[in-house]
XYZ file of C-alpha atoms in Angstrom:
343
model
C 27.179 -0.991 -3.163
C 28.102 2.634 -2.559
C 29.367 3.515 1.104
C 27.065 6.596 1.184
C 23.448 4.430 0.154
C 21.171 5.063 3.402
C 19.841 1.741 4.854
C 16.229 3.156 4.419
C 16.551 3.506 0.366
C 16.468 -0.520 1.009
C 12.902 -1.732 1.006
C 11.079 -4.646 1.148
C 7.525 -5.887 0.273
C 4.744 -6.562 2.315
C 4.653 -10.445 1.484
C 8.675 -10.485 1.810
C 8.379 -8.674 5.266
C 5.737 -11.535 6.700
C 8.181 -14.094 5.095
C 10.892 -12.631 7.624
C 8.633 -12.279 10.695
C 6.967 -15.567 10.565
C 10.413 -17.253 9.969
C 12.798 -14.982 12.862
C 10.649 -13.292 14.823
C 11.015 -15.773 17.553
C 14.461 -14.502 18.313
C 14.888 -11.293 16.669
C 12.665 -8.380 17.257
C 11.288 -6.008 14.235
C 10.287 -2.423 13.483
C 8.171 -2.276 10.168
C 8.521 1.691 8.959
C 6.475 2.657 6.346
C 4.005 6.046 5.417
C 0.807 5.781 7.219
C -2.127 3.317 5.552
C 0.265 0.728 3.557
C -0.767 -1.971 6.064
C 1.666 -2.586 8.664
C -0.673 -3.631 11.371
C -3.238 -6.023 8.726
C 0.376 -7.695 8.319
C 1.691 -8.474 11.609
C -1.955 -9.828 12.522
C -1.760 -11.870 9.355
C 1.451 -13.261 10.016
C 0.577 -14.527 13.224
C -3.066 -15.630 12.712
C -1.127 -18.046 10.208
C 1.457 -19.413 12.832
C -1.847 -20.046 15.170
C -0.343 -17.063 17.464
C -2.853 -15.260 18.977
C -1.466 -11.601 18.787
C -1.392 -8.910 21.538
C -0.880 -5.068 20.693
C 0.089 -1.953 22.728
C -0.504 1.458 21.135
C 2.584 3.248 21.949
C 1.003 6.638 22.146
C -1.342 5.291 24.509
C 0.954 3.845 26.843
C 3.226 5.175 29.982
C 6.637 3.610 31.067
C 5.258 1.387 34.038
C 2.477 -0.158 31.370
C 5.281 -1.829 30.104
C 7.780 -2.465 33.212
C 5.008 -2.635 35.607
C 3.888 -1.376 39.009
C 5.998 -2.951 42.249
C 4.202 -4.661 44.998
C 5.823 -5.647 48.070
C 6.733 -9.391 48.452
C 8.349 -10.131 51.829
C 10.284 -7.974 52.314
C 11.668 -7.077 48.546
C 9.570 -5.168 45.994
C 8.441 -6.860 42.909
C 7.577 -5.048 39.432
C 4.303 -6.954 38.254
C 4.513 -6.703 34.125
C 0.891 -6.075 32.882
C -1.217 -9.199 31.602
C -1.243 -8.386 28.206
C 2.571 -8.379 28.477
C 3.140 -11.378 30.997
C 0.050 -13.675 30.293
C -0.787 -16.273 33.668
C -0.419 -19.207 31.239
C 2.994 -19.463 29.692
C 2.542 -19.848 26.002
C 3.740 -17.822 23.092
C 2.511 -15.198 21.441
C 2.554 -11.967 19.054
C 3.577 -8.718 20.670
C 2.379 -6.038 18.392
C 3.841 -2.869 19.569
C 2.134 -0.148 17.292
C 3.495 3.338 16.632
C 6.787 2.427 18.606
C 8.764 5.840 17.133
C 5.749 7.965 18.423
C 6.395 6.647 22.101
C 7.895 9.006 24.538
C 11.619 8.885 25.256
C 11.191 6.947 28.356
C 8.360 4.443 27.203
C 10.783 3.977 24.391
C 13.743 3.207 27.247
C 11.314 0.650 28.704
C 11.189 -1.750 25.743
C 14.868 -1.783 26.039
C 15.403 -5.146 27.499
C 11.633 -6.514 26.138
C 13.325 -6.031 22.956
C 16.808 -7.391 22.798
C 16.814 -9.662 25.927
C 12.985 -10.841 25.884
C 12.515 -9.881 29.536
C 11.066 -7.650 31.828
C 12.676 -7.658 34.592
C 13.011 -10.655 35.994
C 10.344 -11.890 34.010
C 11.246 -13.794 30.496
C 8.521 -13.895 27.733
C 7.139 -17.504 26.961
C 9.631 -19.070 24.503
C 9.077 -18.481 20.823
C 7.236 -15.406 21.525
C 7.792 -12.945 18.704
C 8.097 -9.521 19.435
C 6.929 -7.078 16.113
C 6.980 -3.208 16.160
C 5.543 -0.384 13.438
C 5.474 2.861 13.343
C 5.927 5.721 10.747
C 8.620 7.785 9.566
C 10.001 11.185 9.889
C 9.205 12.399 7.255
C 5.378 11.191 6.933
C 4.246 13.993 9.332
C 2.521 11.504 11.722
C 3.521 13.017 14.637
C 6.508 10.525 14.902
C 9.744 10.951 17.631
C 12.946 10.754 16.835
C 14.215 6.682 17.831
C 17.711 6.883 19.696
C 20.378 4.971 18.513
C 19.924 2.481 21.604
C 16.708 1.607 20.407
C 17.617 1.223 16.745
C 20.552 -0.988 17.532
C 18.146 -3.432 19.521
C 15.037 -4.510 16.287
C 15.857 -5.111 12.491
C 14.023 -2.401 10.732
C 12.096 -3.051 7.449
C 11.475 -0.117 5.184
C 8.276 -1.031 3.723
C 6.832 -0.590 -0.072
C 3.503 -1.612 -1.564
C 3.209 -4.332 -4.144
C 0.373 -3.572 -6.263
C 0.330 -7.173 -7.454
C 0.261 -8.436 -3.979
C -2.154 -6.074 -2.704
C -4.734 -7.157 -5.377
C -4.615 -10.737 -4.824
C -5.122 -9.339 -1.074
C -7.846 -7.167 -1.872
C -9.737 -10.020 -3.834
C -10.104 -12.321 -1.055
C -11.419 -9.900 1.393
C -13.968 -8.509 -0.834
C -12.450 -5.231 -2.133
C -15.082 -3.989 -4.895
C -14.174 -5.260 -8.487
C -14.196 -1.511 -9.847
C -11.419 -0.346 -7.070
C -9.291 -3.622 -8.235
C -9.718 -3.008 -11.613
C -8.804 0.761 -11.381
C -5.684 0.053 -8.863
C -4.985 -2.699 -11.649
C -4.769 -0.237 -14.423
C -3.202 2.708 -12.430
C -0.777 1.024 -9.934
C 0.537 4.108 -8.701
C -2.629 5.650 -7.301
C -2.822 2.886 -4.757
C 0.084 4.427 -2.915
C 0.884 8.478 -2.966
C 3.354 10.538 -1.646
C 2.107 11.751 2.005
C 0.778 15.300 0.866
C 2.284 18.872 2.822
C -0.801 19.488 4.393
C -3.247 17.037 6.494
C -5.762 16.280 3.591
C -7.441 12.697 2.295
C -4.255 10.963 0.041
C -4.872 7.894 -1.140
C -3.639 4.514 0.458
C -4.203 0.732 0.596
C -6.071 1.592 4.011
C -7.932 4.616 2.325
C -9.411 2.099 -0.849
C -10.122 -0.656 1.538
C -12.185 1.135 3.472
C -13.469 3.416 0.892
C -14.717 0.115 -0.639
C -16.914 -0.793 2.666
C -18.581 2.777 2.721
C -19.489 1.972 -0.776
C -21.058 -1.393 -0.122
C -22.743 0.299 2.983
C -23.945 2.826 0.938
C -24.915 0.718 -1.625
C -26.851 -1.943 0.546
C -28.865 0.506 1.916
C -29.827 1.685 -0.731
C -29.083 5.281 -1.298
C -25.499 5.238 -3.185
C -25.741 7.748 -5.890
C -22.970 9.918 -8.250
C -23.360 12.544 -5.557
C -22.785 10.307 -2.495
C -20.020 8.629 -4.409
C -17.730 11.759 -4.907
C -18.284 12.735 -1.175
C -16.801 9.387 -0.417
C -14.032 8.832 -2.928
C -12.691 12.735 -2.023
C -13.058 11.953 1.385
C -10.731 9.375 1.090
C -8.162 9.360 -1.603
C -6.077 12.031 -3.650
C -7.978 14.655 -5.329
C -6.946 13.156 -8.826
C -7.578 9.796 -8.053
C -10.954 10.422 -6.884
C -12.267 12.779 -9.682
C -10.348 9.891 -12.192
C -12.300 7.296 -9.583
C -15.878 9.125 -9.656
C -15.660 9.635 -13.633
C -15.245 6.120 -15.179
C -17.630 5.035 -12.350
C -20.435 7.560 -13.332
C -19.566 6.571 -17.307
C -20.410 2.831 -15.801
C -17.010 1.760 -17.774
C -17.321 -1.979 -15.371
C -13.829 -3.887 -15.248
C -10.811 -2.527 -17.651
C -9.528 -5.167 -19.780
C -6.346 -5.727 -20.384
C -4.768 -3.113 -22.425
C -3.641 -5.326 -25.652
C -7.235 -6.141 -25.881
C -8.406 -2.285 -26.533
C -5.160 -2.555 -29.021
C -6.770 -5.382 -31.013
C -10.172 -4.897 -30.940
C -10.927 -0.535 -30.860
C -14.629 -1.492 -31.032
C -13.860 -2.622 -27.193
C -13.390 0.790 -26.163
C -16.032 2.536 -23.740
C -18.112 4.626 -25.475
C -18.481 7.323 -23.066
C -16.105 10.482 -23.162
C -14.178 10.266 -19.729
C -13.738 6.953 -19.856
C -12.408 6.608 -23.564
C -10.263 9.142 -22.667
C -9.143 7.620 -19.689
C -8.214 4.636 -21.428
C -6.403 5.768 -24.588
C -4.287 7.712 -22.161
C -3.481 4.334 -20.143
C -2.588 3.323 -23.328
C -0.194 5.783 -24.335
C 1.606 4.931 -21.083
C 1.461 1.508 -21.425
C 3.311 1.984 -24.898
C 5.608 4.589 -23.973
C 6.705 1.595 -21.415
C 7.286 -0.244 -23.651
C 5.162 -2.813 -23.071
C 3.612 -3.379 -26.606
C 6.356 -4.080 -28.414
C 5.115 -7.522 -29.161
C 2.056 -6.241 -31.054
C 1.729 -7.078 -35.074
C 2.287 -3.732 -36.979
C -1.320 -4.679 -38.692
C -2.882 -4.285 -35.146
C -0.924 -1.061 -34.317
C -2.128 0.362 -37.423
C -5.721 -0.953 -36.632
C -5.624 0.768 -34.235
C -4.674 3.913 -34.891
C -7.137 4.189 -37.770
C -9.620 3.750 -35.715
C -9.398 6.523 -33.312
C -10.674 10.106 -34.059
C -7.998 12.576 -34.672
C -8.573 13.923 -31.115
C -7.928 10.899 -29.686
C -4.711 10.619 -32.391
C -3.371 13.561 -30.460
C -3.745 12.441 -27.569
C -2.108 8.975 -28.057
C 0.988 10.420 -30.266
C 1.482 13.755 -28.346
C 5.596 13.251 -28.110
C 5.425 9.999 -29.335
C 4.820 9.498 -33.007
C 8.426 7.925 -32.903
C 7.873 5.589 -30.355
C 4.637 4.481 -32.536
C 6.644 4.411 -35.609
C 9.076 1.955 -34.389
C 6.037 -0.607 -33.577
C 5.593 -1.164 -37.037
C 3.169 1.479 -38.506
C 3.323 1.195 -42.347
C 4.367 4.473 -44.458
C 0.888 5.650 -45.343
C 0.139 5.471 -41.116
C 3.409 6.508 -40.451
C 2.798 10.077 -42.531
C -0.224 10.452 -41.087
C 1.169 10.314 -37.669
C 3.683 13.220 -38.501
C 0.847 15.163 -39.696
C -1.739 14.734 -36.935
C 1.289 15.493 -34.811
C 2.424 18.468 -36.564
């Protein structure tokens, strides 16, 4: 591994980051960075809801430096810091401590977790044994009004640069009830379930922002007034502009679940009939062969397929690629064709 490689270019997913906490957090304390809405918090409370620990959270912008070390009382004649219940419960079992947006703490609330950190104590107190201690927080660069950590605090947790895995979010999504048209449109574009934090403070789409995007829309729906118009307010309230007119489009063309692509490959006739989404799905399809991923396809279905599309659509599916198309087994008479159409 290069010398130079930054720590935070290494990233882990959210099912390999619960794999860690559930199996160390009982000794070593974690900081979860990530860009707002991938799911930090649903995590941690997942984690421990499945080790039967009842989890406890502080909001670290919410918070001063004696919520955490306490307020002295006078005992005898020696003064006594008194840690806060939620810190210090009267019985002394276990738990999660959830400490949310740790790097957007002040400098000196930061200084307090110190010893709650590395040492399990405040104080003179110690935690209950095989209580875990979890932080999360943003990043720098996300724009999420995050401080920078000093090196004392950094040197004290294991931080875990998070990514989203669309895979596992899907399986995710489909127990708690996400709707079947977000899964199936997060299935087929991957990369719209996560973008780049955007320059500005606008909607940008998210894990959070679909999940929750998918209860307005059963809300809307149940009572019984969700309509094209309602459903574009929603979606562009929520997501990336060109996920949500992308979003709002197949919906309105009532396209129902994709299918896998190599089914649209062997059978054209499946393809949806209405513009946007046709379109929409002969373009997934260009992608998915520019991948590379239908090189397994019979030449006979490649040129099935091709023959079947209008020449607009031709264009579309062999702008730059009439090589790429070529290679997967298109006979001569398709293959000229292609070159024409392209030309």
């Amino acid at each position: 591994m290069e010398a130079t490689r930054s720590a935070f270019e290494e990233v882990v997913s959210l099912r390999q980051a619960k794999q860690l906490i559930q199996c160390m957090a009982h000794e070593q304390s974690f900081l979860l960075l990530s860009p707002p809405g991938l799911g930090k918090s649903e995590l941690v409370y997942e984690a421990a809801r499945e080790a039967g620990l009842p989890c406890r959270s502080l909001l670290g912008t919410q918070i001063a430096p004696e919520d955490v070390s306490g307020i002295p009382r006078i005992v005898g004649e020696r003064s006594v810091f008194c840690p806060p219940r939620v810190l210090l419960p009267e019985k002394p079992e276990p738990f999660c401590l959830f400490l949310d947006e740790l790097p957007a703490c002040s400098p000196d609330v930061q200084k307090a977790f110190y010893s709650l950190l590395l040492e399990r104590r405040l104080g003179e107190h110690a935690l209950p044994k095989g209580t875990w201690v979890v932080a999360a927080g943003n990043r720098l660069q996300d724009r999420a009004l995050v401080r920078a950590m000093s090196s004392a605090l950094v040197n004290r947790v294991t931080i875990l640069q998070l990514r989203v895995d669309p895979a596992d979010w899907l399986a995710w999504a489909q127990r708690a009830g996400v709707r079947a048209e977000i899964r199936s449109f997060i299935a087929t574009i991957p990369d719209a379930l996560m973008r780049p934090v955007p320059a500005e403070p606008v909607p940008f789409s998210t894990p959070r922002a679909w999940t929750l995007l998918s209860r307005a829309l059963d809300m809307a729906q149940n009572a019984g007034f969700l309509s094209n118009e309602l459903r574009r307010a929603l979606a562009f309230g929520r997501l990336s502009p060109e996920d949500a007119v992308v979003f709002c489009a197949l919906a309105e063309d009532s396209i129902g679940a994709v299918r896998p692509l190599e089914d649209y490959l062997r059978k054209p006739e499946l393809l949806p009939k209405g513009d946007s989404a046709r379109w929409f799905i002969l373009d997934c399809i260009r992608q998915f062969v520019r991948d590379g991923r239908a090189e397994g396809m019979k030449p006979a279905v490649i040129n099935r397929f091709l023959r079947s599309l209008s020449q607009e659509h031709q264009l579309l599916v062999l702008n730059d690629m009439v090589e790429v198309w070529g290679a997967l087994g298109a006979d001569r008479a398709m293959y000229d064709l292609l070159r024409k159409v392209a030309a």
